[in-house]
Amino acid sequence: MCTLEKRGDLFFLTLTGEGEHRFHPDTISTILSLLEQAKSQSTRGSVLITTGHGKFFSNGFDLAWAQSAGSKTGAANRLHQMVESFKPVVASLLDLPMPTIAAVNGHAAAAGLMLALSHDYIFMRKDRGVLYMSEVNIGLSMPDYFAAMVRGKIGTSAARRELLLSGKKIGGEEAVVLGIIDSAAHDSAEGVVEATVRLGEKLVARKWSGEVYASIRKSLYPELCGLLNLEARIFASPKL
């Protein structure tokens, strides 16, 4: 389902297996537990890299599990459960006391894209994988914190329109042009991870205070943090 590995100051959160990495409540719970583990083991200079195996980074919530409830009401309740249980994952990433990098190995759709956007940096392959917000095509409304994430993380109204209102699947190179991701100059999943490791090692070398880093990060996204019930703490410099 997912694993956490620590190599020196780098943490690797990996969505394992060759499937779509759908977010079932059990998967969400496991991801949250692993993020809490990374936080508890963090030191000055730690960095998190999140990636996946196979064709998908993540294809979003487990809609098949929701629909298996047997009724429209039951399906809606299960979808609401996943939307609400995913909130702490986003909050945990924004509150994590270290820089975070998403190494997007394949397709990232809906909540899977929100997982990637919850990171400070996003790297993709140039040869494979798309970003896709499917809600307009499948007739689902946008959770408030998803919309706040897009407003906070994606700088132009044109890019936000392309992502949310076109039903379009956006490849890596176009995503760079739109300002959604940072890099798509990689020919394989391994190449994406290698590039994020190089960035991660540069960030490790800065030996920043994780608490200060997280506080500054949260201050950049006040609307999103408000919806997630996160508050930015102010840390005084020891030199003052």
XYZ file of C-alpha atoms in Angstrom:
240
model
C 0.000 0.000 0.000
C 2.668 2.529 1.049
C 6.002 2.548 2.843
C 8.340 5.004 4.567
C 12.099 4.613 4.304
C 14.779 6.842 5.815
C 18.130 7.191 4.041
C 20.282 9.596 5.970
C 18.326 12.858 6.129
C 15.991 11.885 3.270
C 12.615 10.259 3.933
C 11.001 8.337 1.043
C 7.224 7.877 1.171
C 6.316 5.406 -1.584
C 2.894 4.349 -2.890
C 3.681 0.722 -3.651
C 2.338 -1.784 -6.171
C 1.363 -1.532 -9.827
C -2.257 -0.405 -9.344
C -3.838 3.043 -9.434
C -2.940 3.890 -5.812
C -6.517 4.879 -5.049
C -7.143 6.477 -1.672
C -9.335 4.067 0.299
C -9.853 5.065 3.956
C -7.294 2.457 4.994
C -4.731 3.902 2.573
C -5.390 7.418 3.810
C -4.937 6.268 7.397
C -1.636 4.580 6.533
C -0.270 7.641 4.721
C -1.182 9.846 7.673
C 0.503 7.450 10.100
C 3.691 7.414 8.011
C 3.765 11.209 7.809
C 3.442 11.374 11.591
C 6.327 8.896 11.818
C 8.479 11.076 9.559
C 7.638 14.123 11.667
C 8.581 12.342 14.885
C 11.946 11.266 13.407
C 12.773 14.572 11.720
C 15.903 16.533 12.514
C 17.336 19.799 11.251
C 17.903 19.273 7.526
C 15.380 16.474 6.933
C 13.585 16.290 3.557
C 10.599 14.189 2.391
C 10.315 12.735 -1.132
C 6.994 11.130 -2.116
C 6.702 8.871 -5.166
C 4.938 5.762 -6.440
C 5.438 2.556 -8.370
C 4.036 1.771 -11.786
C 1.857 3.773 -14.168
C 0.100 5.903 -11.542
C 1.249 8.320 -8.878
C -2.362 8.216 -7.663
C -5.712 8.197 -9.438
C -7.525 9.793 -6.496
C -10.194 8.541 -4.148
C -11.439 4.948 -4.273
C -14.702 5.690 -6.092
C -15.390 1.987 -6.634
C -15.442 1.517 -2.850
C -17.832 4.458 -2.533
C -20.158 3.097 -5.207
C -20.150 -0.356 -3.640
C -22.225 1.054 -0.770
C -25.266 0.030 -2.799
C -27.171 3.319 -2.869
C -26.638 6.924 -3.920
C -26.842 8.046 -0.316
C -24.382 5.413 0.828
C -21.971 6.287 -1.995
C -22.204 9.981 -1.182
C -21.526 9.283 2.480
C -18.482 7.177 1.666
C -17.131 9.848 -0.680
C -17.646 12.465 2.034
C -15.799 10.200 4.470
C -12.789 10.061 2.139
C -12.847 13.815 1.500
C -12.866 14.517 5.234
C -10.278 11.869 6.144
C -7.903 13.182 3.458
C -7.877 16.656 5.031
C -5.419 15.631 7.786
C -3.030 14.260 5.131
C -2.898 17.647 3.416
C -2.616 19.370 6.798
C 0.200 17.045 7.838
C 2.191 17.806 4.692
C 1.764 21.560 5.147
C 2.764 21.233 8.807
C 5.665 18.831 8.225
C 8.900 20.326 9.607
C 10.952 19.765 6.466
C 10.924 20.567 2.726
C 8.774 18.185 0.676
C 9.160 17.027 -2.929
C 6.699 15.016 -5.031
C 8.395 12.724 -7.566
C 5.366 12.099 -9.788
C 6.122 8.816 -11.547
C 2.910 8.652 -13.604
C -0.670 9.910 -13.715
C -1.867 12.137 -10.862
C -5.617 12.718 -10.848
C -8.093 14.424 -8.512
C -7.044 13.706 -4.901
C -3.825 12.215 -6.279
C -2.979 15.577 -7.798
C -3.933 17.256 -4.520
C -1.415 15.006 -2.778
C 1.279 16.195 -5.196
C 0.261 19.857 -4.816
C 0.564 19.517 -1.043
C 4.343 19.275 -1.541
C 6.714 22.215 -1.929
C 8.151 20.968 -5.232
C 6.712 18.723 -7.969
C 8.810 16.873 -10.556
C 7.281 14.801 -13.404
C 8.361 12.656 -16.322
C 8.341 14.288 -19.742
C 7.476 11.067 -21.573
C 4.583 9.743 -19.507
C 1.965 10.807 -16.986
C -0.706 13.497 -16.869
C -2.297 15.789 -14.317
C -6.085 15.580 -14.371
C -8.860 17.082 -12.277
C -11.811 14.935 -13.310
C -14.562 16.568 -11.263
C -16.093 18.643 -14.074
C -16.250 15.566 -16.334
C -17.766 13.164 -13.808
C -20.132 15.637 -12.162
C -18.584 16.032 -8.706
C -18.302 19.321 -6.850
C -14.896 20.533 -5.688
C -14.097 20.166 -1.972
C -13.409 23.573 -0.468
C -9.864 22.760 0.541
C -9.084 21.380 -2.948
C -10.157 24.713 -4.462
C -8.148 26.646 -1.862
C -5.122 24.481 -2.671
C -5.382 25.333 -6.358
C -5.849 29.054 -5.639
C -2.865 29.067 -3.306
C -0.492 26.928 -5.334
C -1.239 27.838 -8.974
C -0.534 31.443 -9.810
C -2.638 32.392 -12.829
C -6.356 32.266 -13.497
C -5.655 30.813 -16.951
C -3.757 27.881 -15.455
C -6.463 27.306 -12.841
C -9.105 27.344 -15.592
C -7.136 24.833 -17.674
C -6.796 22.511 -14.711
C -10.280 22.724 -13.181
C -12.714 23.853 -15.896
C -11.471 22.205 -19.078
C -11.519 18.534 -18.072
C -8.149 18.412 -19.776
C -5.307 15.972 -19.122
C -2.135 18.030 -18.812
C 1.252 16.541 -19.625
C 4.429 17.354 -17.754
C 5.932 19.890 -20.148
C 2.647 21.839 -20.391
C 2.323 21.707 -16.608
C 5.727 23.419 -16.317
C 4.626 26.159 -18.733
C 1.405 26.671 -16.740
C 3.374 26.940 -13.508
C 1.738 23.895 -11.903
C 4.953 21.884 -11.468
C 8.650 22.666 -11.284
C 10.293 20.216 -13.684
C 9.443 17.642 -16.362
C 12.864 17.045 -17.876
C 13.060 13.370 -16.957
C 12.742 10.299 -19.179
C 11.731 7.693 -16.602
C 10.316 7.221 -13.120
C 13.849 6.495 -11.941
C 15.039 9.729 -13.528
C 12.358 11.702 -11.684
C 13.381 10.201 -8.348
C 17.069 10.784 -9.061
C 16.365 14.451 -9.829
C 14.362 14.874 -6.622
C 17.157 13.231 -4.638
C 19.623 15.755 -6.067
C 17.332 18.598 -5.026
C 16.725 16.927 -1.676
C 20.445 16.679 -0.967
C 20.860 20.392 -1.700
C 18.033 21.186 0.719
C 19.482 18.836 3.360
C 22.754 20.759 3.189
C 20.986 23.968 4.235
C 20.228 22.449 7.654
C 17.216 24.697 8.122
C 15.054 24.599 11.228
C 12.090 22.438 10.300
C 9.746 24.292 12.652
C 10.606 27.653 11.107
C 10.322 26.204 7.587
C 6.845 24.804 8.302
C 5.736 28.071 9.886
C 6.782 30.088 6.834
C 5.160 27.544 4.511
C 1.835 27.800 6.336
C 1.980 31.600 6.246
C 1.955 31.423 2.427
C -1.449 29.711 2.300
C -3.695 31.374 4.908
C -7.000 30.406 3.251
C -6.033 26.753 2.920
C -4.600 26.586 6.421
C -7.774 28.146 7.792
C -9.874 25.401 6.204
C -7.479 22.793 7.616
C -7.448 24.381 11.103
C -3.705 24.976 10.914
C -2.045 27.941 12.584
C 1.400 29.297 11.778
C 3.574 29.602 14.876
C 6.117 32.411 15.026
C 9.642 31.343 15.983
C 12.089 33.972 17.174
C 15.630 33.690 15.890
C 18.103 32.634 18.612
C 20.378 35.389 17.299
C 17.864 38.108 18.201
